mmCIF file of N, CA and C in Angstrom:
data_model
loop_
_atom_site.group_PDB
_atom_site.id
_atom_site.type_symbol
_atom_site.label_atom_id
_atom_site.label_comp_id
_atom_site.label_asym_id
_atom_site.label_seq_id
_atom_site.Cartn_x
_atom_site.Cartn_y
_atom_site.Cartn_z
ATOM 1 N N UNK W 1400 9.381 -15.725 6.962
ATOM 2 C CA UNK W 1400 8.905 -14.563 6.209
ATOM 3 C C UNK W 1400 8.165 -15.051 4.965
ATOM 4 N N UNK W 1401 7.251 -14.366 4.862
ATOM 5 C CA UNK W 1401 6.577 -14.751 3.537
ATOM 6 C C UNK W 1401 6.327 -13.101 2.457
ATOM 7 N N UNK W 1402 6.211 -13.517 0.902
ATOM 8 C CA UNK W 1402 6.173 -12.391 0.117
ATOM 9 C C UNK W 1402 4.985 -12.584 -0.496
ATOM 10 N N UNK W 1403 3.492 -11.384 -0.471
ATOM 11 C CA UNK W 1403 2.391 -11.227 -1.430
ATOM 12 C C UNK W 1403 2.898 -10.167 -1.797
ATOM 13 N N UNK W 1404 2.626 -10.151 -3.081
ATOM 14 C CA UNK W 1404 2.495 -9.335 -4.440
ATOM 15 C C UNK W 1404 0.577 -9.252 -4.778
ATOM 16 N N UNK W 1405 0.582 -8.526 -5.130
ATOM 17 C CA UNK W 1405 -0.943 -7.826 -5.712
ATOM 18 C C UNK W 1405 -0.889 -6.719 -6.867
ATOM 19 N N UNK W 1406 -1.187 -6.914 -7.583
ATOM 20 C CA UNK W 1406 -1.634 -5.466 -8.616
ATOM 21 C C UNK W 1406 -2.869 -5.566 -8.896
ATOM 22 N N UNK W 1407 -3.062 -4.333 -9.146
ATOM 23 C CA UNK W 1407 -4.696 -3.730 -9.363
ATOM 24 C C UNK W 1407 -4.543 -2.632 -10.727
ATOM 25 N N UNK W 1408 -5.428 -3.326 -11.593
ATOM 26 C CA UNK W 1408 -5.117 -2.763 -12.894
ATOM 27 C C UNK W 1408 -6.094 -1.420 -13.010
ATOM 28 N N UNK W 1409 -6.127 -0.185 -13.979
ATOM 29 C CA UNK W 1409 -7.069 0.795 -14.261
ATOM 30 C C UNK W 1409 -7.329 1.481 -13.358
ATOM 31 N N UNK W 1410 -6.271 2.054 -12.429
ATOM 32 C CA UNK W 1410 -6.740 3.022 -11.430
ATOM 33 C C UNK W 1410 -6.939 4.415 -11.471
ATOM 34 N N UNK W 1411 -7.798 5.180 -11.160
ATOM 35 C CA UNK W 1411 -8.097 6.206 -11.301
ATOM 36 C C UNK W 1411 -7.359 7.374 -10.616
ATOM 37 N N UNK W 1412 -6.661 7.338 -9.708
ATOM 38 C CA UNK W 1412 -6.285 8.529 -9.176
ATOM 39 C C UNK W 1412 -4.903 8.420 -8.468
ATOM 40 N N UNK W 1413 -3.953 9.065 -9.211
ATOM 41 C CA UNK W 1413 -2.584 9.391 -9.507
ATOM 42 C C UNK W 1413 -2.097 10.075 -8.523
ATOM 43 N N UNK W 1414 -0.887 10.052 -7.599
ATOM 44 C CA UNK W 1414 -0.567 10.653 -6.413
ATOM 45 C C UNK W 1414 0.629 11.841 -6.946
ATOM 46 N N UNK W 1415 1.098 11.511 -8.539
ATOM 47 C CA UNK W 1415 1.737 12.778 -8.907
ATOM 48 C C UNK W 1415 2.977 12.024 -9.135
ATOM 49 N N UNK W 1416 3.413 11.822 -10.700
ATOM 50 C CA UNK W 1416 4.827 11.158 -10.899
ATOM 51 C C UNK W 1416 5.752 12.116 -10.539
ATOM 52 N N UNK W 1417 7.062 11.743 -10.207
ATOM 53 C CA UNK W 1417 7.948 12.109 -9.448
ATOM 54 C C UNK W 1417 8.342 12.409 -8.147
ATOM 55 N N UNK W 1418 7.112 12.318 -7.176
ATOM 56 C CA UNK W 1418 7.426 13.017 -6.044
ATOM 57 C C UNK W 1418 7.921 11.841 -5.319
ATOM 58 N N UNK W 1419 8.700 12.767 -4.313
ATOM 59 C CA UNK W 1419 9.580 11.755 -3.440
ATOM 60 C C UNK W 1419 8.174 10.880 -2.480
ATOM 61 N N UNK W 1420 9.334 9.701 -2.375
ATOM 62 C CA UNK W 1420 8.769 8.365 -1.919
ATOM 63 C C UNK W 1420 8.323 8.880 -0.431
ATOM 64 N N UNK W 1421 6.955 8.224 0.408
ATOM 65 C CA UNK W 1421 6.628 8.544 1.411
ATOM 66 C C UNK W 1421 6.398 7.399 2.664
ATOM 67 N N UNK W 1422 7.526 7.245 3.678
ATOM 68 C CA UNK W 1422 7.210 5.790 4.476
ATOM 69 C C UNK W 1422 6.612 6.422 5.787
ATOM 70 N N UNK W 1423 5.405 5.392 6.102
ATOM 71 C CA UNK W 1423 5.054 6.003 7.578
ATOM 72 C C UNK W 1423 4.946 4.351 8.578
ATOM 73 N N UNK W 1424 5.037 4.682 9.950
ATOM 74 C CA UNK W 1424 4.859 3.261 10.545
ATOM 75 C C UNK W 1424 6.688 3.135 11.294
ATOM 76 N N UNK W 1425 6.620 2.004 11.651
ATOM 77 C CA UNK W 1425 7.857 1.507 11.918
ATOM 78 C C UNK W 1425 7.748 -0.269 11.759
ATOM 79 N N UNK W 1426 8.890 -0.459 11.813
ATOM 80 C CA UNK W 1426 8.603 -2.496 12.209
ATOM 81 C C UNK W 1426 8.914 -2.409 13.241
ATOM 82 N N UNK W 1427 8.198 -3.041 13.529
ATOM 83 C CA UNK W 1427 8.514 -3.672 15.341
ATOM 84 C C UNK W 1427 7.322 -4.589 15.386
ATOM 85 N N UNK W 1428 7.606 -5.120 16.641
ATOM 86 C CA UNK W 1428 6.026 -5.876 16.827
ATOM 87 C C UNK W 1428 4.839 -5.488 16.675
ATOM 88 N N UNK W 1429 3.738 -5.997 16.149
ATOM 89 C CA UNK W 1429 2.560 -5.847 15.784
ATOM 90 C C UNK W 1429 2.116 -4.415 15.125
ATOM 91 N N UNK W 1430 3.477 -4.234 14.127
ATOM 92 C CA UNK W 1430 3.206 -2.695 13.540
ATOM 93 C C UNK W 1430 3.861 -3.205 12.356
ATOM 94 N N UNK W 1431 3.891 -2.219 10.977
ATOM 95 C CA UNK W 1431 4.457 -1.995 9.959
ATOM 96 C C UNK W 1431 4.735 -0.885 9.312
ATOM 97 N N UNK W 1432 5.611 -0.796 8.453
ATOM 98 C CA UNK W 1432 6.137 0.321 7.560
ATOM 99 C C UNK W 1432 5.323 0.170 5.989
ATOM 100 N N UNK W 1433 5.246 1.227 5.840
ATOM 101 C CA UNK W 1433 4.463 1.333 4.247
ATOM 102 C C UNK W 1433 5.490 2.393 3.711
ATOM 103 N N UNK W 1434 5.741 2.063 2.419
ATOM 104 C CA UNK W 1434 6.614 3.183 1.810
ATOM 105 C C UNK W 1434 6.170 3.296 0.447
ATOM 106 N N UNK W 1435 5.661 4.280 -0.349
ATOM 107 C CA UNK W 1435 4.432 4.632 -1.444
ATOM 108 C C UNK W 1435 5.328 5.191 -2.505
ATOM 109 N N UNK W 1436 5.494 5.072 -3.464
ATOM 110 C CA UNK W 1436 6.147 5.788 -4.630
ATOM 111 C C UNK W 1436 5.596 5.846 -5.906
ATOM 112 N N UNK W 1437 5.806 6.694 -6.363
ATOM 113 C CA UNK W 1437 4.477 7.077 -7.976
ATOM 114 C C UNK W 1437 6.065 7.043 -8.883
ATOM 115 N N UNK W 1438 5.406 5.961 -9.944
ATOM 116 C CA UNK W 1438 6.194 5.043 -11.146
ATOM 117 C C UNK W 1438 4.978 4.864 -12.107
ATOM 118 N N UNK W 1439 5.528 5.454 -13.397
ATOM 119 C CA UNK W 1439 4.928 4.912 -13.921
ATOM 120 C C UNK W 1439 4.575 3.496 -14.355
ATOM 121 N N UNK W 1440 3.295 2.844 -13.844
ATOM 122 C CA UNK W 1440 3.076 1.528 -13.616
ATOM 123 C C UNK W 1440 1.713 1.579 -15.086
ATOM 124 N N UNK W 1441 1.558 2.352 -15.817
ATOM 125 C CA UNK W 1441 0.710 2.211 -16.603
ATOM 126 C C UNK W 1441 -0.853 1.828 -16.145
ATOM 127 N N UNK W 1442 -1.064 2.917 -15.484
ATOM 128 C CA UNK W 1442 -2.373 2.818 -14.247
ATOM 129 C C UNK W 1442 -2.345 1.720 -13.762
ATOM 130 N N UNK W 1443 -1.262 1.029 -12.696
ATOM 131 C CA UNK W 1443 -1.596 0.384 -11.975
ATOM 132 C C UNK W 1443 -1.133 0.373 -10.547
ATOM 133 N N UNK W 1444 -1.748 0.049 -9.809
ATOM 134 C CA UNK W 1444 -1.307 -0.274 -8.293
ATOM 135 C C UNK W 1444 -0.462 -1.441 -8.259
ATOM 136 N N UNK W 1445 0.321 -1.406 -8.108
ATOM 137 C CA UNK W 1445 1.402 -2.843 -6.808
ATOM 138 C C UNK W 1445 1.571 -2.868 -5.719
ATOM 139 N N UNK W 1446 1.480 -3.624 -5.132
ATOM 140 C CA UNK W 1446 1.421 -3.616 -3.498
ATOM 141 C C UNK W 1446 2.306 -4.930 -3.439
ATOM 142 N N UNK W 1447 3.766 -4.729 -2.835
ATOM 143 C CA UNK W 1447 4.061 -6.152 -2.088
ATOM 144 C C UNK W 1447 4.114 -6.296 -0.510
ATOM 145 N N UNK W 1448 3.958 -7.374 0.097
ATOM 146 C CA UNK W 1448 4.374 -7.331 1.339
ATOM 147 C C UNK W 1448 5.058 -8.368 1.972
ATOM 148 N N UNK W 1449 6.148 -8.054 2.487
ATOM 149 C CA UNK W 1449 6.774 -9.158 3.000
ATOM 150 C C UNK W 1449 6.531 -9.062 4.875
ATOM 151 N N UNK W 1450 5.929 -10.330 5.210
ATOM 152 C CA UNK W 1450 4.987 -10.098 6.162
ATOM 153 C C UNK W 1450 5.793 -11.631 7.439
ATOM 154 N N UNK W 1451 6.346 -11.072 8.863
ATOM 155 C CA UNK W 1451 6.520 -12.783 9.667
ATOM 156 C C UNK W 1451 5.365 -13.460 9.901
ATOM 157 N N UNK W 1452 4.183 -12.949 9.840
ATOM 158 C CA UNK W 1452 3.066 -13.956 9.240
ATOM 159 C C UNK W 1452 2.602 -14.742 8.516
ATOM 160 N N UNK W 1453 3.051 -15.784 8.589
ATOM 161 C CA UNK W 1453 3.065 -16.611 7.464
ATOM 162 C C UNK W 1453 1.494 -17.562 7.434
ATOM 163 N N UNK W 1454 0.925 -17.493 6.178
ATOM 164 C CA UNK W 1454 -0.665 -18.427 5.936
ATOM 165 C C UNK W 1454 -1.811 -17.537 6.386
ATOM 166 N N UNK W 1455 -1.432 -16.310 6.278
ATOM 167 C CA UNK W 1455 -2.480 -15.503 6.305
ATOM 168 C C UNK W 1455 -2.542 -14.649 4.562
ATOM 169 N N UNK W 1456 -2.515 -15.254 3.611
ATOM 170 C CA UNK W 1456 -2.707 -14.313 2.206
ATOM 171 C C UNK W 1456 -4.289 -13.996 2.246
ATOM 172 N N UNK W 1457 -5.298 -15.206 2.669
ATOM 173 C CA UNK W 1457 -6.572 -14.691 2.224
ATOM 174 C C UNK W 1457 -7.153 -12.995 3.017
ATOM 175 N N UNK W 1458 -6.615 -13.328 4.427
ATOM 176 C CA UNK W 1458 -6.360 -11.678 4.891
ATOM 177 C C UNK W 1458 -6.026 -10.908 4.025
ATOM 178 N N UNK W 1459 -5.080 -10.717 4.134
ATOM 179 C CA UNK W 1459 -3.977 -9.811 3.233
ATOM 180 C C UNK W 1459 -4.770 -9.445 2.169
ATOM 181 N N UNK W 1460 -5.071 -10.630 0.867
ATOM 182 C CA UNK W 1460 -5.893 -10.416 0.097
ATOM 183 C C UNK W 1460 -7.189 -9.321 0.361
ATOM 184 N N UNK W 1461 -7.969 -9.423 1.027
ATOM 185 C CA UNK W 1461 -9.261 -8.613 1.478
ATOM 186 C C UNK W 1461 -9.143 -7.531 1.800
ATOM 187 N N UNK W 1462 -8.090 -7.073 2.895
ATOM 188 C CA UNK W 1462 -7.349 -5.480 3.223
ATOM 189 C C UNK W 1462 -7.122 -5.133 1.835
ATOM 190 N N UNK W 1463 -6.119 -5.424 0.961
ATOM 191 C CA UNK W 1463 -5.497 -4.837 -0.497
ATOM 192 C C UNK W 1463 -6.658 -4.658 -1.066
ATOM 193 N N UNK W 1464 -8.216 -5.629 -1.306
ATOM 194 C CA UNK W 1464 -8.951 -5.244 -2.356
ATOM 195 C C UNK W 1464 -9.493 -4.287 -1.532
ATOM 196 N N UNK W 1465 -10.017 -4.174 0.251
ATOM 197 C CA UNK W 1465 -11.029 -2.776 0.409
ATOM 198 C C UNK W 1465 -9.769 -1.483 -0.050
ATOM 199 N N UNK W 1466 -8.741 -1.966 0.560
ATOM 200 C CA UNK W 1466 -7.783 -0.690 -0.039
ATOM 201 C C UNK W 1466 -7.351 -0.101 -1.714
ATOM 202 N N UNK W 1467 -7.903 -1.019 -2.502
ATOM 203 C CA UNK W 1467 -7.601 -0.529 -3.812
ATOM 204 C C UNK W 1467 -9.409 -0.145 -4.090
ATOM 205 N N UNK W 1468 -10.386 -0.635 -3.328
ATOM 206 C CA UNK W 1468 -11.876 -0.331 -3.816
ATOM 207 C C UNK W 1468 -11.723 1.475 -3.089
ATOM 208 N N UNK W 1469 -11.174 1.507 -2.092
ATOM 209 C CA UNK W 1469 -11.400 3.015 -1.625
ATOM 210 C C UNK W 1469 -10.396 3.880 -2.218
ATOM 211 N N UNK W 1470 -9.255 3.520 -2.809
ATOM 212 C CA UNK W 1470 -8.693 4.797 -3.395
ATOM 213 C C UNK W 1470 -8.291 4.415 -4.556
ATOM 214 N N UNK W 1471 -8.268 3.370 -5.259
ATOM 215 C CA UNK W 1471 -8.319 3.280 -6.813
ATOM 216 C C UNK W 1471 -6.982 4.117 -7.359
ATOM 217 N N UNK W 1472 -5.762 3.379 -7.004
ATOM 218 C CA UNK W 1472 -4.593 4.227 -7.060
ATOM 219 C C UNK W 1472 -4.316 3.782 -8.567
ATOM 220 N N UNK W 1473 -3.255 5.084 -9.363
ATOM 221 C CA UNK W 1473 -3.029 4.443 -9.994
ATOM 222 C C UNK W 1473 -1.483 4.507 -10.164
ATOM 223 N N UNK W 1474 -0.219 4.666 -11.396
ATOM 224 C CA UNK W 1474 1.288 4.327 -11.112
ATOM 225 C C UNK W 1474 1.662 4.710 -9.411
ATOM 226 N N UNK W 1475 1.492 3.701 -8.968
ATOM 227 C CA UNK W 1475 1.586 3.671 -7.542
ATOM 228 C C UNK W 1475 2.255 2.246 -7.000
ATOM 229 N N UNK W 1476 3.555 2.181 -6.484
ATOM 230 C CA UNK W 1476 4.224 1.268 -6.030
ATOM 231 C C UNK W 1476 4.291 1.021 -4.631
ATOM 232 N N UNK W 1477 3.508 -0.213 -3.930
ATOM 233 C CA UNK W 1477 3.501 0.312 -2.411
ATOM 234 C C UNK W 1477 4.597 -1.096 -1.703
ATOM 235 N N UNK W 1478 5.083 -0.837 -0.809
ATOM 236 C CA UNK W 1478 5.849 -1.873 -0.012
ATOM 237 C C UNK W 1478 5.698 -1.641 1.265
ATOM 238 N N UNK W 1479 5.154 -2.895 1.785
ATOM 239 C CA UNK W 1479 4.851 -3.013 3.347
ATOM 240 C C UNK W 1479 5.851 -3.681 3.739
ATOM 241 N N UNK W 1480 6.267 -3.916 4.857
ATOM 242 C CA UNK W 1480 7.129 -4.407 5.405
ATOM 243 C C UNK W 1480 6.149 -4.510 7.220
ATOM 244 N N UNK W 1481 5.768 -6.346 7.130
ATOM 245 C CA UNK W 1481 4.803 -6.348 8.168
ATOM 246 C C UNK W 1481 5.648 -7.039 9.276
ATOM 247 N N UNK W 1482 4.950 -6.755 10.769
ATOM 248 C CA UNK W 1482 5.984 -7.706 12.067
ATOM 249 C C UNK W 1482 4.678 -8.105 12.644
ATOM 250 N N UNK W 1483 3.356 -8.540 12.127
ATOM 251 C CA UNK W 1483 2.213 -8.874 12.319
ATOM 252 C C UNK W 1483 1.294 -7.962 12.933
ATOM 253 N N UNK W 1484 1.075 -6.659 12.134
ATOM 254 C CA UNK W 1484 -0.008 -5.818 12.673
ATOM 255 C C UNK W 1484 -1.388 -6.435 12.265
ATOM 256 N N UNK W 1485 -2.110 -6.074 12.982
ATOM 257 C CA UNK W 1485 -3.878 -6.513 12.684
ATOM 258 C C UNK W 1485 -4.432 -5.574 11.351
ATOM 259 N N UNK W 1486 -5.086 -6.235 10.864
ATOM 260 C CA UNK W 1486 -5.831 -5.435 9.652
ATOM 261 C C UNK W 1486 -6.537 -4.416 9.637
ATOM 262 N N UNK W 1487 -6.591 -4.001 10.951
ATOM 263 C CA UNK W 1487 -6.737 -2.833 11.262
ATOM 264 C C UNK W 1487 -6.225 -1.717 11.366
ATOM 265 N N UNK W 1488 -4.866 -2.387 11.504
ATOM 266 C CA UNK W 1488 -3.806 -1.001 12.059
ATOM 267 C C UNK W 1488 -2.948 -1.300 10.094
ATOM 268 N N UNK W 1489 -3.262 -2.335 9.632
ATOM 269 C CA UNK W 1489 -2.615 -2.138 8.349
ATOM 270 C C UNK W 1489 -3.565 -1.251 7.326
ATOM 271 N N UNK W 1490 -4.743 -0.792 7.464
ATOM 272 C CA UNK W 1490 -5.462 0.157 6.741
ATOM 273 C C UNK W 1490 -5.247 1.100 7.053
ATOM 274 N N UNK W 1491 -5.282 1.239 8.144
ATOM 275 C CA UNK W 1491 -4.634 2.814 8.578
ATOM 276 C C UNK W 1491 -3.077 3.213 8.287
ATOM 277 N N UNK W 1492 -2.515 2.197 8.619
ATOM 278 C CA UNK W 1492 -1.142 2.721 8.468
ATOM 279 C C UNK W 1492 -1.207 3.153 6.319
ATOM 280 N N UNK W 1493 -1.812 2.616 5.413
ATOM 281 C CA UNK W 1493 -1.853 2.596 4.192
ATOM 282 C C UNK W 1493 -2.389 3.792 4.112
ATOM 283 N N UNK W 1494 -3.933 4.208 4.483
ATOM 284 C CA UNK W 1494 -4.475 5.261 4.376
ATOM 285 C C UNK W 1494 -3.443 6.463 4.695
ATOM 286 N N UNK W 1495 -2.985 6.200 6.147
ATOM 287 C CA UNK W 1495 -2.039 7.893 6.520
ATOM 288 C C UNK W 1495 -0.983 7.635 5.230
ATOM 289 N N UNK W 1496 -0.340 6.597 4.572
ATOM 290 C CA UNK W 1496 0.572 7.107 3.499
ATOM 291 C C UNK W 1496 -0.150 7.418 2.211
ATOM 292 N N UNK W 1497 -1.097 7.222 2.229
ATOM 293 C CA UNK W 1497 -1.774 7.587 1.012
ATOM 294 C C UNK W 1497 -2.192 9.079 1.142
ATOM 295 N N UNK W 1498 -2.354 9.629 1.919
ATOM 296 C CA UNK W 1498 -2.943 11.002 2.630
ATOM 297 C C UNK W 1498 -1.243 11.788 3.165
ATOM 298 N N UNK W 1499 -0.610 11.519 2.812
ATOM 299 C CA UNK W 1499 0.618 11.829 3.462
ATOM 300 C C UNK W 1499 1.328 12.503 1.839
ATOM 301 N N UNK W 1500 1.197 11.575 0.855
ATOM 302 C CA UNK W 1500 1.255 11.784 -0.454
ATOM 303 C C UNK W 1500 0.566 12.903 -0.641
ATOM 304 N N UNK W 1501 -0.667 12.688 -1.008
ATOM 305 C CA UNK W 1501 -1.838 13.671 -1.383
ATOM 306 C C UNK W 1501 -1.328 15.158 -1.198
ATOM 307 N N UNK W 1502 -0.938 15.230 0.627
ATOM 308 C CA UNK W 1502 -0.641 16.318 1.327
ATOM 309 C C UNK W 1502 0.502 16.810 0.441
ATOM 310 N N UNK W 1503 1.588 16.453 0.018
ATOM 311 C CA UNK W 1503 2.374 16.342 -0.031
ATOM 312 C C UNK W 1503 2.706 17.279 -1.570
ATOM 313 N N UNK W 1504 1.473 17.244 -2.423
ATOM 314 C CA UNK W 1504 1.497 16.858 -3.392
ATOM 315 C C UNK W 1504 0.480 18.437 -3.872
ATOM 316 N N UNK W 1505 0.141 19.497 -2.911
ATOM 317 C CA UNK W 1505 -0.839 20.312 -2.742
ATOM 318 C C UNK W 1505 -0.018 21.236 -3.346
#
């Protein structure tokens, strides 16, 4: 198992302090869990992930920055929990919790 950490400082758009925490996904093989919670982080994003992929950060890295360039979160605490999904299915799985919030939040 390996652990990335990321923060993204000055984010613009707030999912609403207090509301309950939102996980979508499962672990299992080639899938993950995302679970999103609004803290005050002093506009910032955190993202950790503890991933059985191990020596893939520069990935990882590139998903987190298109994902903090498209929604610019801000006190926003995210935790992945990866069993080696493709970076494909890890944007999506981020996006539906980010949109799951939002909804949530109407």
């Amino acid at each position: 198992m390996e652990t990335l950490v990321y923060r993204f400082e000055q984010g613009q758009r707030k999912l609403g302090l207090g509301a309950p925490a939102q996980l979508v996904g499962v672990v299992s093989s080639g899938n993950l869990e995302v679970l999103v919670q609004s803290l005050d982080l002093q506009s910032a994003c955190e993202i950790e992930i503890s991933t059985a992929a191990v020596g893939f950060g520069a990935i990882w890295q590139a998903v987190m920055n298109d994902f903090n360039q498209r929604w610019q979160l801000a006190d926003c605490r995210i935790a992945i929990n990866d069993m080696g999904a493709t970076p494909a299915v890890v944007s999506l799985r981020m996006d539906q919790a980010i949109e799951a919030c939002l909804e949530q939040n109407k």
